[in-house]
Short mmCIF file of C-alpha atoms in Angstrom, two decimals:
data_model
loop_
_atom_site.label_atom_id
_atom_site.label_comp_id
_atom_site.label_asym_id
_atom_site.label_seq_id
_atom_site.Cartn_x
_atom_site.Cartn_y
_atom_site.Cartn_z
CA UNK A 346 0.21 0.13 0.22
CA UNK A 347 1.56 3.07 -0.89
CA UNK A 348 2.61 5.46 1.53
CA UNK A 349 0.44 8.79 1.99
CA UNK A 350 1.71 11.92 1.31
CA UNK A 351 0.85 14.72 4.03
CA UNK A 352 0.97 17.90 2.96
CA UNK A 353 3.51 20.36 5.26
CA UNK A 354 2.50 23.95 5.32
CA UNK A 355 5.34 25.97 3.67
CA UNK A 356 8.05 27.59 6.33
CA UNK A 357 7.38 31.19 6.30
CA UNK A 358 10.28 33.80 6.68
CA UNK A 359 10.03 36.31 9.00
CA UNK A 360 9.80 39.30 7.25
CA UNK A 361 13.05 41.61 6.05
CA UNK A 362 12.06 43.95 8.11
CA UNK A 363 11.49 42.32 11.84
CA UNK A 364 14.61 40.34 11.48
CA UNK A 365 16.62 43.10 11.03
CA UNK A 366 14.96 44.45 14.22
CA UNK A 367 16.40 41.69 16.09
CA UNK A 368 19.77 41.41 14.97
CA UNK A 369 20.02 45.53 16.47
CA UNK A 370 18.30 44.71 19.79
CA UNK A 371 20.69 41.46 20.16
CA UNK A 372 23.94 43.88 19.27
CA UNK A 373 22.00 46.46 21.48
CA UNK A 374 21.76 43.92 24.81
CA UNK A 375 25.41 42.73 24.16
CA UNK A 376 26.49 46.38 23.77
CA UNK A 377 24.32 47.18 27.42
CA UNK A 378 26.40 44.56 29.16
CA UNK A 379 29.49 46.20 29.14
CA UNK A 380 28.13 49.56 29.78
CA UNK A 381 26.51 48.40 33.09
CA UNK A 382 29.84 47.18 34.52
CA UNK A 383 31.48 50.05 33.97
CA UNK A 384 28.70 52.47 35.40
CA UNK A 385 28.98 49.79 38.37
CA UNK A 386 32.72 50.17 38.47
CA UNK A 387 32.66 53.99 38.31
CA UNK A 388 29.99 53.48 41.05
CA UNK A 389 32.79 51.35 43.30
CA UNK A 390 35.34 54.02 42.50
CA UNK A 391 33.50 56.53 43.39
CA UNK A 392 32.42 55.74 46.83
CA UNK A 393 35.81 54.53 47.47
CA UNK A 394 37.53 57.64 46.86
CA UNK A 395 34.59 59.60 49.01
CA UNK A 396 35.31 57.46 51.66
CA UNK A 397 39.21 57.88 51.50
CA UNK A 398 38.38 61.47 51.46
CA UNK A 399 35.83 62.07 54.66
CA UNK A 400 38.63 59.34 56.66
CA UNK A 401 41.50 62.12 55.65
CA UNK A 402 39.14 64.93 56.29
CA UNK A 403 38.26 63.51 59.95
CA UNK A 404 42.55 62.38 60.20
CA UNK A 405 43.21 65.67 59.35
CA UNK A 406 42.82 67.77 63.07
CA UNK A 407 44.73 65.06 64.89
CA UNK A 408 47.75 66.12 62.30
CA UNK A 409 47.18 69.77 62.12
CA UNK A 410 47.06 69.16 66.51
CA UNK A 411 50.60 67.18 66.16
CA UNK A 412 52.12 69.63 64.01
CA UNK A 413 51.12 72.58 66.31
CA UNK A 414 54.49 74.92 66.11
CA UNK A 415 55.12 78.02 69.42
CA UNK A 416 54.42 81.49 68.09
CA UNK A 417 57.40 82.96 68.23
CA UNK A 418 58.16 86.19 69.88
CA UNK A 419 57.87 89.52 68.08
CA UNK A 420 60.31 92.56 69.42
CA UNK A 421 57.78 95.64 70.44
CA UNK A 422 59.17 98.68 68.65
CA UNK A 423 60.12 101.98 70.56
CA UNK A 424 57.12 103.44 69.98
CA UNK A 425 55.49 101.13 71.57
CA UNK A 426 57.88 101.19 74.06
CA UNK A 427 57.64 104.67 74.94
CA UNK A 428 53.36 104.38 75.53
CA UNK A 429 54.40 102.21 78.23
CA UNK A 430 56.77 104.25 80.10
CA UNK A 431 56.26 107.86 79.70
CA UNK A 432 54.99 110.03 81.90
CA UNK A 433 54.35 106.80 84.38
CA UNK A 434 55.18 106.02 88.03
CA UNK A 435 57.14 102.56 88.42
CA UNK A 436 57.13 101.49 92.06
CA UNK A 437 59.11 99.65 93.85
CA UNK A 438 59.17 97.85 97.50
CA UNK A 439 61.22 100.66 98.81
CA UNK A 440 61.34 103.30 96.24
CA UNK A 441 59.87 104.56 92.67
CA UNK A 442 61.00 105.86 89.42
CA UNK A 443 59.18 108.25 87.42
CA UNK A 444 59.70 108.36 83.40
CA UNK A 445 58.68 112.00 81.92
CA UNK A 446 57.42 112.89 78.88
CA UNK A 447 59.60 116.51 78.77
CA UNK A 448 63.52 115.34 77.52
CA UNK A 449 63.07 111.95 78.76
CA UNK A 450 63.50 112.97 82.69
CA UNK A 451 63.70 109.91 84.86
CA UNK A 452 63.55 110.76 88.96
CA UNK A 453 63.85 107.83 91.21
CA UNK A 454 64.34 107.42 94.87
CA UNK A 455 64.89 104.97 97.50
CA UNK A 456 64.33 104.91 101.43
CA UNK A 457 65.86 102.46 103.60
CA UNK A 458 66.27 102.14 107.49
CA UNK A 459 69.39 103.59 107.50
CA UNK A 460 69.51 106.23 104.92
CA UNK A 461 67.59 107.70 101.67
CA UNK A 462 69.18 107.92 98.15
CA UNK A 463 67.73 109.81 94.71
CA UNK A 464 69.05 109.62 91.12
CA UNK A 465 68.45 111.99 88.08
CA UNK A 466 68.54 110.89 84.56
CA UNK A 467 66.78 110.05 81.44
CA UNK A 468 64.91 107.23 79.93
CA UNK A 469 65.09 105.98 76.28
CA UNK A 470 63.57 103.08 74.30
CA UNK A 471 65.21 101.25 70.77
CA UNK A 472 64.34 99.78 68.25
CA UNK A 473 65.66 96.36 69.17
CA UNK A 474 63.10 96.26 72.74
CA UNK A 475 64.84 97.42 74.83
CA UNK A 476 63.95 100.35 77.78
CA UNK A 477 67.22 102.10 79.19
CA UNK A 478 67.82 104.25 81.49
CA UNK A 479 70.98 105.92 82.82
CA UNK A 480 71.05 107.32 86.45
CA UNK A 481 73.51 108.78 88.51
CA UNK A 482 72.43 107.32 92.26
CA UNK A 483 73.85 109.68 95.55
CA UNK A 484 73.21 109.59 99.52
CA UNK A 485 74.66 111.36 101.92
CA UNK A 486 77.77 109.11 102.10
CA UNK A 487 77.99 108.10 98.32
CA UNK A 488 77.62 110.04 94.94
CA UNK A 489 77.88 107.69 92.12
CA UNK A 490 78.58 108.24 88.37
CA UNK A 491 76.09 107.71 85.91
CA UNK A 492 75.06 103.77 84.99
CA UNK A 493 73.20 102.71 82.52
CA UNK A 494 70.41 99.82 83.08
CA UNK A 495 68.56 98.47 80.37
CA UNK A 496 65.70 95.82 80.27
CA UNK A 497 64.47 94.13 77.08
CA UNK A 498 60.93 93.15 76.10
CA UNK A 499 58.91 90.17 73.84
CA UNK A 500 55.63 89.96 72.88
CA UNK A 501 54.80 85.98 72.77
CA UNK A 502 51.58 84.59 72.77
CA UNK A 503 49.74 88.05 72.83
CA UNK A 504 51.76 88.86 76.50
CA UNK A 505 54.64 91.42 76.68
CA UNK A 506 57.53 89.78 78.90
CA UNK A 507 60.14 91.73 80.41
CA UNK A 508 63.74 90.68 81.47
CA UNK A 509 66.52 92.81 82.89
CA UNK A 510 69.43 92.54 80.66
CA UNK A 511 72.14 90.71 79.99
CA UNK A 512 70.61 87.61 80.98
CA UNK A 513 67.61 87.74 83.12
CA UNK A 514 65.16 85.48 83.24
CA UNK A 515 62.34 86.39 81.28
CA UNK A 516 59.05 87.24 83.55
CA UNK A 517 55.53 88.45 82.66
CA UNK A 518 55.21 92.24 82.24
CA UNK A 519 51.69 93.28 80.46
CA UNK A 520 48.78 91.06 79.71
CA UNK A 521 45.58 91.31 78.44
CA UNK A 522 43.45 91.13 80.07
CA UNK A 523 46.14 92.37 83.05
CA UNK A 524 47.17 89.83 85.47
CA UNK A 525 47.68 90.17 88.89
CA UNK A 526 51.09 88.98 88.68
CA UNK A 527 52.44 91.32 85.88
CA UNK A 528 54.91 93.97 86.29
CA UNK A 529 52.86 96.60 85.18
CA UNK A 530 50.73 96.82 87.88
CA UNK A 531 53.01 98.37 89.49
CA UNK A 532 52.85 101.93 87.43
CA UNK A 533 50.96 104.28 88.42
CA UNK A 534 49.64 107.30 85.78
CA UNK A 535 51.58 110.36 86.44
CA UNK A 536 54.38 111.28 88.74
CA UNK A 537 52.64 110.06 91.96
CA UNK A 538 55.92 109.94 94.33
CA UNK A 539 57.18 113.16 93.51
CA UNK A 540 56.20 114.71 96.97
CA UNK A 541 58.71 111.73 98.35
CA UNK A 542 61.63 112.00 95.89
CA UNK A 543 62.06 115.81 97.11
CA UNK A 544 61.58 114.79 100.65
CA UNK A 545 64.24 112.68 99.94
CA UNK A 546 66.48 115.22 97.59
CA UNK A 547 66.34 118.16 100.36
CA UNK A 548 67.33 115.62 102.82
CA UNK A 549 70.13 114.23 101.09
CA UNK A 550 71.17 118.21 99.57
CA UNK A 551 71.22 119.54 103.01
CA UNK A 552 74.36 120.70 104.58
CA UNK A 553 75.26 119.23 107.57
#
């Protein structure tokens, strides 16, 4: 018996336009995967960089603190020193000195249990931060020659320090606000001890 022939429906190829669209879509998919990988890598790199920057910022203050350099001392000008001393009386334990404005005249006196002494001369300031006195001291039993004594000054951490030359130790002279230990608290505006100076001078210069 002869084999029956079953008719097969002919296979139809997709239209040319549809096949082209499918090829384009496959190419897009194949090209999009590397783009996603690149995008993810860039995101991770950016995140790592931001994290590193934040960590560096957090550690910056610690490094700055460990690298603090002390403020160097500054020498005050002659004009600044002049403002400190002009027309003021420096009170001592057993005497005083008056820094006059006119001709930089300087008068000083001391009084002890047994004798008094006075000194007259001048004072001056220098551009290297010094205030110097040139005084000739005398008493009833002694008459000396003019002698120069200098005090150096420096500004450190916003405060003025002073020392007696040539090798005295630095000590607090004037701070803002003032401190009870500041030497400048012993300075009074004006010639406040003029009467005591004149009394000592007359006593010393009186004829026996």
